[in-house]
mmCIF file of C-alpha atoms in Angstrom:
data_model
loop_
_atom_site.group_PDB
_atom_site.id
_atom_site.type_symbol
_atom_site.label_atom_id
_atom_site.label_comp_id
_atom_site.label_asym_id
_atom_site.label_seq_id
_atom_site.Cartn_x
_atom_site.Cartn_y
_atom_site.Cartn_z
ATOM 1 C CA UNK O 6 11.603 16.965 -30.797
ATOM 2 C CA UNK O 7 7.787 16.914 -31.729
ATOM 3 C CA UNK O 8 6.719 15.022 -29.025
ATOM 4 C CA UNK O 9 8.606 17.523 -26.368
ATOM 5 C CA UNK O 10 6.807 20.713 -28.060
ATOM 6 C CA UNK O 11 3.881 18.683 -27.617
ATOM 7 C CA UNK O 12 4.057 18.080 -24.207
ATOM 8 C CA UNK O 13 4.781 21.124 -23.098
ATOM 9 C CA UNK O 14 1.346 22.302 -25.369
ATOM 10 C CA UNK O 15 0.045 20.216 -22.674
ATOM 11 C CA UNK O 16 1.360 21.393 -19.983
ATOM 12 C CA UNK O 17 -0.705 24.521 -20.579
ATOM 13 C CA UNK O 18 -3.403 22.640 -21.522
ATOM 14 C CA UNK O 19 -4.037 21.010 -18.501
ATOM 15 C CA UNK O 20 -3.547 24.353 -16.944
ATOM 16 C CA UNK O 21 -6.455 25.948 -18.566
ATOM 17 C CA UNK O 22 -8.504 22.863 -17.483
ATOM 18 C CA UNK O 23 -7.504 23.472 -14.279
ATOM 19 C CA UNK O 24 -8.529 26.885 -13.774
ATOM 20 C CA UNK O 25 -11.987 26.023 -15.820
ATOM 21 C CA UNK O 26 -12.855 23.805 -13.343
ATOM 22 C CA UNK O 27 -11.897 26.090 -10.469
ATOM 23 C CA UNK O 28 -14.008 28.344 -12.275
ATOM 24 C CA UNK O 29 -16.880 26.134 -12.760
ATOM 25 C CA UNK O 30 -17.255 25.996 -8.914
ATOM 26 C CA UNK O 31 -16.838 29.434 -8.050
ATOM 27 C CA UNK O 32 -19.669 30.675 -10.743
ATOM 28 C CA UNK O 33 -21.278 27.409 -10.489
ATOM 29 C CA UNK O 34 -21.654 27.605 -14.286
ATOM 30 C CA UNK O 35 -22.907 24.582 -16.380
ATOM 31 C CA UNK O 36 -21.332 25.825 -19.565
ATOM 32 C CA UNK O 37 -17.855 26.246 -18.002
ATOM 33 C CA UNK O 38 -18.001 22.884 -16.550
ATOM 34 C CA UNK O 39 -18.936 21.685 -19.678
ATOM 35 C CA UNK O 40 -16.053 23.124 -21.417
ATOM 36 C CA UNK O 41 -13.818 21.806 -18.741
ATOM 37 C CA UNK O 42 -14.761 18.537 -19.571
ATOM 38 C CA UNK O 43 -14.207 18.970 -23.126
ATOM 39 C CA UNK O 44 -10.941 20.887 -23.047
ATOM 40 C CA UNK O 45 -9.788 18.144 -20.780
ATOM 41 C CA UNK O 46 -10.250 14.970 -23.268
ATOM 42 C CA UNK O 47 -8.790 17.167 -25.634
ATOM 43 C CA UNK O 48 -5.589 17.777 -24.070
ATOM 44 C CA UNK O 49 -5.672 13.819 -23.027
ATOM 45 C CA UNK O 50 -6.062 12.867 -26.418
ATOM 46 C CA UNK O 51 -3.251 15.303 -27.582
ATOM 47 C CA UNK O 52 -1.185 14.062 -24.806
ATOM 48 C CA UNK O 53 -2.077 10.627 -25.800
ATOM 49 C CA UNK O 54 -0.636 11.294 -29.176
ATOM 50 C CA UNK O 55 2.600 12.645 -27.962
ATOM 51 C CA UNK O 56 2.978 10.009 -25.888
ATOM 52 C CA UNK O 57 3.100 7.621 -28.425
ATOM 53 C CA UNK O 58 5.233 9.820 -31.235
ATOM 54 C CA UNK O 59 7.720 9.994 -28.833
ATOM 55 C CA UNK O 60 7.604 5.994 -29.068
ATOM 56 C CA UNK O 61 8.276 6.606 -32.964
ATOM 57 C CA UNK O 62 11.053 8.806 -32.396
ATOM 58 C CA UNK O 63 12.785 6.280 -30.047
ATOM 59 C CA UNK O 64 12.490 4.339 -33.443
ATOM 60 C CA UNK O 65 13.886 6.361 -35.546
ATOM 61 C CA UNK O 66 16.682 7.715 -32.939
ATOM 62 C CA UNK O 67 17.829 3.762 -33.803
ATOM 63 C CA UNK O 68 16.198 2.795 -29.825
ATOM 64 C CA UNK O 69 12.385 1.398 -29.920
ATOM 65 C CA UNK O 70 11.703 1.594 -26.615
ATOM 66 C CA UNK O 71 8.254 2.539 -24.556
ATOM 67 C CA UNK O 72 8.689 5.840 -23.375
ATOM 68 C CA UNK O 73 9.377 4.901 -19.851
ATOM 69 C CA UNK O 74 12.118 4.817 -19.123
ATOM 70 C CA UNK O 75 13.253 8.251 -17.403
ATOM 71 C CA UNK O 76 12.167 10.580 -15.178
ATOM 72 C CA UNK O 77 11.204 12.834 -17.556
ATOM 73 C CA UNK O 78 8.826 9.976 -19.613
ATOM 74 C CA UNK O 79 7.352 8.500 -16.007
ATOM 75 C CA UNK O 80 6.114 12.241 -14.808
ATOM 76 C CA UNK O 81 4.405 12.820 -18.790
ATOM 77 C CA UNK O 82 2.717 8.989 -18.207
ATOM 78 C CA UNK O 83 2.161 9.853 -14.519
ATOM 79 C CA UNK O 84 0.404 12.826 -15.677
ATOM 80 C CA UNK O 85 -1.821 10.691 -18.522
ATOM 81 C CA UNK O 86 -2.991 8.552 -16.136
ATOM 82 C CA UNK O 87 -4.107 11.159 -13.364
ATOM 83 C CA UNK O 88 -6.374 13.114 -16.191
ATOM 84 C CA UNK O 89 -7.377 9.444 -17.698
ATOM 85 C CA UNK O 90 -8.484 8.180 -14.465
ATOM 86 C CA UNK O 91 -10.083 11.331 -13.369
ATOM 87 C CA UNK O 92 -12.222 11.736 -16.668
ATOM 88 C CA UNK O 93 -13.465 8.186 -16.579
ATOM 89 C CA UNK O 94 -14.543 8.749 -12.980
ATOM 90 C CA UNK O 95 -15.980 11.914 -14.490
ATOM 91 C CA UNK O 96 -17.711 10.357 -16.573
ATOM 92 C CA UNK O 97 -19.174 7.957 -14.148
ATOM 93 C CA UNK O 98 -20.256 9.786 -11.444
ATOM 94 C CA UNK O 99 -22.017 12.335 -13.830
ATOM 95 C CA UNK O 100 -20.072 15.535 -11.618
ATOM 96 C CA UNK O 101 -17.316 17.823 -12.260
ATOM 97 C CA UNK O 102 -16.742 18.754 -8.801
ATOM 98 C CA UNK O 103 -13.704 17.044 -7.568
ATOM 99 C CA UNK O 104 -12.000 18.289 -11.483
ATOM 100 C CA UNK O 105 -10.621 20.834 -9.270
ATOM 101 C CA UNK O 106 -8.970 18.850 -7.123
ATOM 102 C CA UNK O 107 -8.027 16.216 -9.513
ATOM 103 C CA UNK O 108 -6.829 17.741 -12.461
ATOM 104 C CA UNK O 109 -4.373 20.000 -10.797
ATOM 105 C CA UNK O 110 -2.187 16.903 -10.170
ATOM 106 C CA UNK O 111 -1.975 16.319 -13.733
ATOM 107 C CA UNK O 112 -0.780 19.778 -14.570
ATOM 108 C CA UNK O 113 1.862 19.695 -11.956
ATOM 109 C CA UNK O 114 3.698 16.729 -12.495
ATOM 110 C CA UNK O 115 3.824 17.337 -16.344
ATOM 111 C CA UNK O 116 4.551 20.945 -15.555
ATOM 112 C CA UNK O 117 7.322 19.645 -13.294
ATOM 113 C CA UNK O 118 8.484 17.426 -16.070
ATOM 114 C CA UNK O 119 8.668 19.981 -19.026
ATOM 115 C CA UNK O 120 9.705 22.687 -16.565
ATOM 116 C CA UNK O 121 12.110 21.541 -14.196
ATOM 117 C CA UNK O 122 15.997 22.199 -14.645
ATOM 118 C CA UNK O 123 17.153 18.867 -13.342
ATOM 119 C CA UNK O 124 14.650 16.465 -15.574
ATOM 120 C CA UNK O 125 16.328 15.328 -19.306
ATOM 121 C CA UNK O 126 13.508 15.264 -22.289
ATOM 122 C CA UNK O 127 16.187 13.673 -23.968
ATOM 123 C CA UNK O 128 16.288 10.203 -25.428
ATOM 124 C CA UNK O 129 18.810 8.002 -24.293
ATOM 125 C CA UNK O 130 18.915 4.082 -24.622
ATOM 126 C CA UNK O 131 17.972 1.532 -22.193
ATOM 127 C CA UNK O 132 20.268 0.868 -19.653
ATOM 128 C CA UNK O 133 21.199 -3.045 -19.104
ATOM 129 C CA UNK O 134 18.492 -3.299 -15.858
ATOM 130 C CA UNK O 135 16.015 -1.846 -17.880
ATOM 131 C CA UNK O 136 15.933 -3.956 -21.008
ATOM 132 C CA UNK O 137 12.837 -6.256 -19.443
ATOM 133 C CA UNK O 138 9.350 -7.028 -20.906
ATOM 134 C CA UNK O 139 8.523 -6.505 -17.066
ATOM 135 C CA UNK O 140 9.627 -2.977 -17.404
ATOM 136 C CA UNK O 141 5.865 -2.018 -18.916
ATOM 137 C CA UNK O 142 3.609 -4.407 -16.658
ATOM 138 C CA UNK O 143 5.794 -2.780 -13.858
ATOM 139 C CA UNK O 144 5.463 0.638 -14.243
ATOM 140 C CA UNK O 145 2.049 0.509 -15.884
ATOM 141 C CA UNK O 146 0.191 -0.495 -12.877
ATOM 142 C CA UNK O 147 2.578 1.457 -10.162
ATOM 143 C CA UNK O 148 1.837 4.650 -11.830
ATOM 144 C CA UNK O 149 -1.944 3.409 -12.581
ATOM 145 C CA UNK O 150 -2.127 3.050 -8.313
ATOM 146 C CA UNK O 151 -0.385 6.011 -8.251
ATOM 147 C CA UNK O 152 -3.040 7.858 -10.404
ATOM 148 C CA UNK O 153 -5.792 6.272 -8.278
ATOM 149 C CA UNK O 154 -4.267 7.317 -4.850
ATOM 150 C CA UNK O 155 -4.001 10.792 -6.347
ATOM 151 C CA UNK O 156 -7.622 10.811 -6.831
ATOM 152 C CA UNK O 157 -7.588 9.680 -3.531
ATOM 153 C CA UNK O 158 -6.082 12.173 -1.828
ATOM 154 C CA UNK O 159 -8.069 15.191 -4.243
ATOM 155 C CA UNK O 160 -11.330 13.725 -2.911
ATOM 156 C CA UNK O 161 -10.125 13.353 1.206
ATOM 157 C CA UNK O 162 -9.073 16.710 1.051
ATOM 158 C CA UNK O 163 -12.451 17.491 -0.206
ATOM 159 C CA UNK O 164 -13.518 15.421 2.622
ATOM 160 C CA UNK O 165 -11.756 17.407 4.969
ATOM 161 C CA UNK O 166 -12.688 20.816 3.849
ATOM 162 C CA UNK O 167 -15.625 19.888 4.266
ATOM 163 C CA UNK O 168 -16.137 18.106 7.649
ATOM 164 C CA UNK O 169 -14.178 21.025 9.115
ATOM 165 C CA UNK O 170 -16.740 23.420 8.303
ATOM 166 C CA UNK O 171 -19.164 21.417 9.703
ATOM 167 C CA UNK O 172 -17.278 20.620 12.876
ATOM 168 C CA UNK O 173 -17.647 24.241 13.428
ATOM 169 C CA UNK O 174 -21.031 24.701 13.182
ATOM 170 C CA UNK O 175 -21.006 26.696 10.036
ATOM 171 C CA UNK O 176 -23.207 26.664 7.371
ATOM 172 C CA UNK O 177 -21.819 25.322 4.303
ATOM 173 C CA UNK O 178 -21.584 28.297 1.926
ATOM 174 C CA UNK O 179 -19.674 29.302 -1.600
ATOM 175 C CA UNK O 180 -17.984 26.298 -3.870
ATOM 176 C CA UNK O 181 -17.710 24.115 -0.522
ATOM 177 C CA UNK O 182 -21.700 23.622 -0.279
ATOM 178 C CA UNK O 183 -20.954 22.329 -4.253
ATOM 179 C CA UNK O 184 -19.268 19.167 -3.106
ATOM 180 C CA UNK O 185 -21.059 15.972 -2.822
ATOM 181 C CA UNK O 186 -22.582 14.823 0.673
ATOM 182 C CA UNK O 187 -19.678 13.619 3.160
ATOM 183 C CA UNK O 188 -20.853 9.910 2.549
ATOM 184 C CA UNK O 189 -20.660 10.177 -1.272
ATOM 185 C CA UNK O 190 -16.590 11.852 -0.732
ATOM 186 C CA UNK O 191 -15.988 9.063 1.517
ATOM 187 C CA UNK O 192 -17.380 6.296 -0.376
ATOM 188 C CA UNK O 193 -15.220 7.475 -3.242
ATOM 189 C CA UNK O 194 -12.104 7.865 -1.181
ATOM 190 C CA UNK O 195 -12.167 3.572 -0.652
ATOM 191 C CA UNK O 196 -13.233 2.934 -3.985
ATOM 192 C CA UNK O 197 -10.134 4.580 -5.669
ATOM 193 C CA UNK O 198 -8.222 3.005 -2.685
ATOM 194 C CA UNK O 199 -10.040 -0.067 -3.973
ATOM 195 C CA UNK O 200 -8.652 0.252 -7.489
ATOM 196 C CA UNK O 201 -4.751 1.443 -6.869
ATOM 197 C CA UNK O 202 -4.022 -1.101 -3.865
ATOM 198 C CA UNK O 203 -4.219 -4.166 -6.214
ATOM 199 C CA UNK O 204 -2.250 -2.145 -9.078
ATOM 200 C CA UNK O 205 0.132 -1.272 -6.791
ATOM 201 C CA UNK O 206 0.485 -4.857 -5.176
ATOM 202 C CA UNK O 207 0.595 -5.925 -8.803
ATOM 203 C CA UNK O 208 3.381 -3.217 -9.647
ATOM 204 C CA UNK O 209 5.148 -4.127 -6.781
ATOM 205 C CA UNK O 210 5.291 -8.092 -7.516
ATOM 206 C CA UNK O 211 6.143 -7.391 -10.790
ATOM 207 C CA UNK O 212 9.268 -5.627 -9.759
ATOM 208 C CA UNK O 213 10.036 -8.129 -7.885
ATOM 209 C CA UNK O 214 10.275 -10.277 -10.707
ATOM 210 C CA UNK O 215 12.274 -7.549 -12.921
ATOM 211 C CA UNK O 216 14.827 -7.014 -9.975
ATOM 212 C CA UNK O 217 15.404 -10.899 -9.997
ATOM 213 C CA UNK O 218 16.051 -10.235 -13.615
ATOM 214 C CA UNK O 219 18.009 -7.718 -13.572
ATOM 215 C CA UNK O 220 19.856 -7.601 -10.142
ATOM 216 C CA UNK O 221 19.754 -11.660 -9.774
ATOM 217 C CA UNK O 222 17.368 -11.300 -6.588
ATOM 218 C CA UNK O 223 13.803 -10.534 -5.840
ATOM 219 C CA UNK O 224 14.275 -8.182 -2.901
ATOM 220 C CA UNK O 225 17.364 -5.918 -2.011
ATOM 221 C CA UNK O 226 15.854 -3.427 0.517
ATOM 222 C CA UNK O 227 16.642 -0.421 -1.833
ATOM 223 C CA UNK O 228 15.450 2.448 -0.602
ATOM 224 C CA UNK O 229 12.606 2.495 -3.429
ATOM 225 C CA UNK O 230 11.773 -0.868 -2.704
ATOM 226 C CA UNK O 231 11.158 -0.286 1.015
ATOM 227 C CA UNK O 232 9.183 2.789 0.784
ATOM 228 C CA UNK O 233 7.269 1.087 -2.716
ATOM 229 C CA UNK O 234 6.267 -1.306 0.660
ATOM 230 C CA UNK O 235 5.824 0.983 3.111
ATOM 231 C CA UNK O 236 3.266 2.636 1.139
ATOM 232 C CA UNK O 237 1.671 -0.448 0.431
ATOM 233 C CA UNK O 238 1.705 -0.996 4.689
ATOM 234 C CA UNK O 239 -0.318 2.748 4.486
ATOM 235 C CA UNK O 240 -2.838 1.624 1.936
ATOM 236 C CA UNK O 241 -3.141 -1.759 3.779
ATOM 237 C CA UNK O 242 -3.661 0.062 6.743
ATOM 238 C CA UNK O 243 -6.575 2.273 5.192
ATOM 239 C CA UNK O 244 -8.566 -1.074 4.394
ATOM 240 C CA UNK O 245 -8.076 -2.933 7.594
ATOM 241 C CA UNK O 246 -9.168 0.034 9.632
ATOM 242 C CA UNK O 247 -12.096 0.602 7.229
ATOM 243 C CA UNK O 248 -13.038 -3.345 7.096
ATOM 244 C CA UNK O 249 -11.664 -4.504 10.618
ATOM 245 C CA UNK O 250 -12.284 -1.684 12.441
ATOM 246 C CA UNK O 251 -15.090 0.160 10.424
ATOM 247 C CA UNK O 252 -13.065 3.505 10.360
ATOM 248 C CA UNK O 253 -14.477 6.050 8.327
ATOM 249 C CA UNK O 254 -14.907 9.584 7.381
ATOM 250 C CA UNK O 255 -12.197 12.049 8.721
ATOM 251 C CA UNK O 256 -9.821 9.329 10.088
ATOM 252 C CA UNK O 257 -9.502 7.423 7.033
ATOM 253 C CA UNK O 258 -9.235 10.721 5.046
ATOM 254 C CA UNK O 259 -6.493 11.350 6.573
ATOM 255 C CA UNK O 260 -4.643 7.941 6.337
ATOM 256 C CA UNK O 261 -5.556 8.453 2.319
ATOM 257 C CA UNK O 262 -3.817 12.281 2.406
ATOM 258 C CA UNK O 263 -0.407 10.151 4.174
ATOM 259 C CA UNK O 264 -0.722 7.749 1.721
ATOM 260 C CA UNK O 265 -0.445 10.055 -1.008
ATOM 261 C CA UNK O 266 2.702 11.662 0.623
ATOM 262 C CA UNK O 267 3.829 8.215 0.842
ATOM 263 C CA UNK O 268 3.796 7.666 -2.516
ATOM 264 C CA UNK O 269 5.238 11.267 -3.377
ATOM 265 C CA UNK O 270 8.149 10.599 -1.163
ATOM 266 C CA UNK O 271 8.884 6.819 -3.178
ATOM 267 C CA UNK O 272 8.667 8.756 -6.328
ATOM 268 C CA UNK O 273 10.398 11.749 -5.910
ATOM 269 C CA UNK O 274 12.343 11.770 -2.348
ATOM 270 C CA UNK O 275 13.704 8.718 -2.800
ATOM 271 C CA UNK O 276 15.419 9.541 -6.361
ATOM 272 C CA UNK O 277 17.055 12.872 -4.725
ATOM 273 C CA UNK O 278 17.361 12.051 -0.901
ATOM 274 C CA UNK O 279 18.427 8.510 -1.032
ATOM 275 C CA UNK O 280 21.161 6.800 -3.716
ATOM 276 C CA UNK O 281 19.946 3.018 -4.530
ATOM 277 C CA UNK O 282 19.609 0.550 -7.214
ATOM 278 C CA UNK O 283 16.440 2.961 -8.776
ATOM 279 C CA UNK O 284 18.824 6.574 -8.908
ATOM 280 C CA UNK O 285 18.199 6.049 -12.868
ATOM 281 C CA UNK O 286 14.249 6.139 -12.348
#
């Protein structure tokens, strides 16, 4: 299929950004970080456009269906929306420096996607549970909170890498003296907390609604399900301590960096460690 070659065009794509980037903070070179940027919307808008052919190939395979609906077509969207949400932020902050710790999460999990033995590109119809209108506003905002958590954890390691240096008494030196002051990498930790806890709270009512739907009840205590809400507890968690008890810095970091394995662990343990009403997903 077109929209497969694509994708896997991507894949090295996003691996080319990915080393630019790295590259931009080891030579601390304007130009390269400029052509990080640009190589980067490039392979978002080609992704973009893959994404949506394979929607018209689902057509004219006889289907119509969003392309999410598989493991394969969540990791390619899971993907879109790291490098969307990362370029936006880019593009808002006015720095490239956390590209290197952002955009390899978008390489990997399409790379894992187009690369992986175990994970169909195929086309297949929509199983009965999955034939929902909830099935987009569902896993639209979980994988947009997903995106935003993975930006989270990029940035806390940041965070960390840095504070450790400085809890030793070194002097910051080489690509670690690039990245923003501690306050700025901790501010942005909460504020894409801030963004994926309501998309995930969203994604997670909504799926309470489809499983009604689809299973005849809002809550089964599937093993997605519980760890969709223990991650949720991990997130809530990170924004009581920072609000209730004013944690910041390297402890909330770290509560961001769990989160994220959290959230790795509901998307990928779950579908090969535990059996549930999600093994299709």
């Amino acid at each position: 299929m077109i929209s497969t070659k694509m994708f896997s065009s991507v894949t090295f794509l996003y691996l080319a950004g990915t080393v630019l980037y790295f590259n931009f903070l080891a030579f601390r070179s304007e130009q390269l970080g400029k052509v990080a940027t640009a190589l980067s919307w490039a392979t978002l808008l080609i992704h973009t456009a893959a994404i949506l052919w394979r929607w018209v190939e689902s057509y004219q395979l006889g289907m119509g269906h969003a392309p999410l609906s598989n493991m394969y077509e969540s990791l390619v969207f899971f993907s879109w929306c790291i490098a969307l949400l990362y370029l936006l932020w880019e593009r808002k902050m006015k720095s490239r420096i956390i590209g290197a710790f952002a955009m390899p999460f978008a390489f990997l999990f399409i790379a894992y996607a187009s690369l992986a033995p175990g994970v169909s590109d195929r086309i297949d119809p929509l199983i009965p549970a999955l034939q929902s209108n909830w099935l987009h506003a569902h896993v639209i905002t979980c994988f947009l909170s997903y995106a935003s958590f993975a930006l989270s954890c990029g940035v806390s390691i940041m965070y960390l890498l840095k504070i450790r240096k400085k809890e030793k008494g070194k002097k910051e030196t080489g690509w670690i003296s690039l990245f923003p002051p501690l306050e700025s990498l901790d501010a942005l930790v909460y504020k894409t907390i801030a963004v994926g806890f309501p998309l995930l709270t969203i994604g997670i009512i909504t799926g309470a609604a489809w499983a009604n739907y689809a299973w005849g009840s809002y809550w089964s205590w599937d093993p997605k399900e519980t760890w969709s809400l223990i991650t949720w507890f991990v997130y809530a968690i990170f924004l009581h301590a920072r609000f209730a008890r004013e944690w910041r810095g390297k402890r909330t970091a770290v509560i961001s960096v769990i989160g994220f394995a959290a959230v790795i662990f509901t998307y990928f343990g779950v579908n090969y460690v535990l059996s549930g009403l999600h093994s299709y997903a």
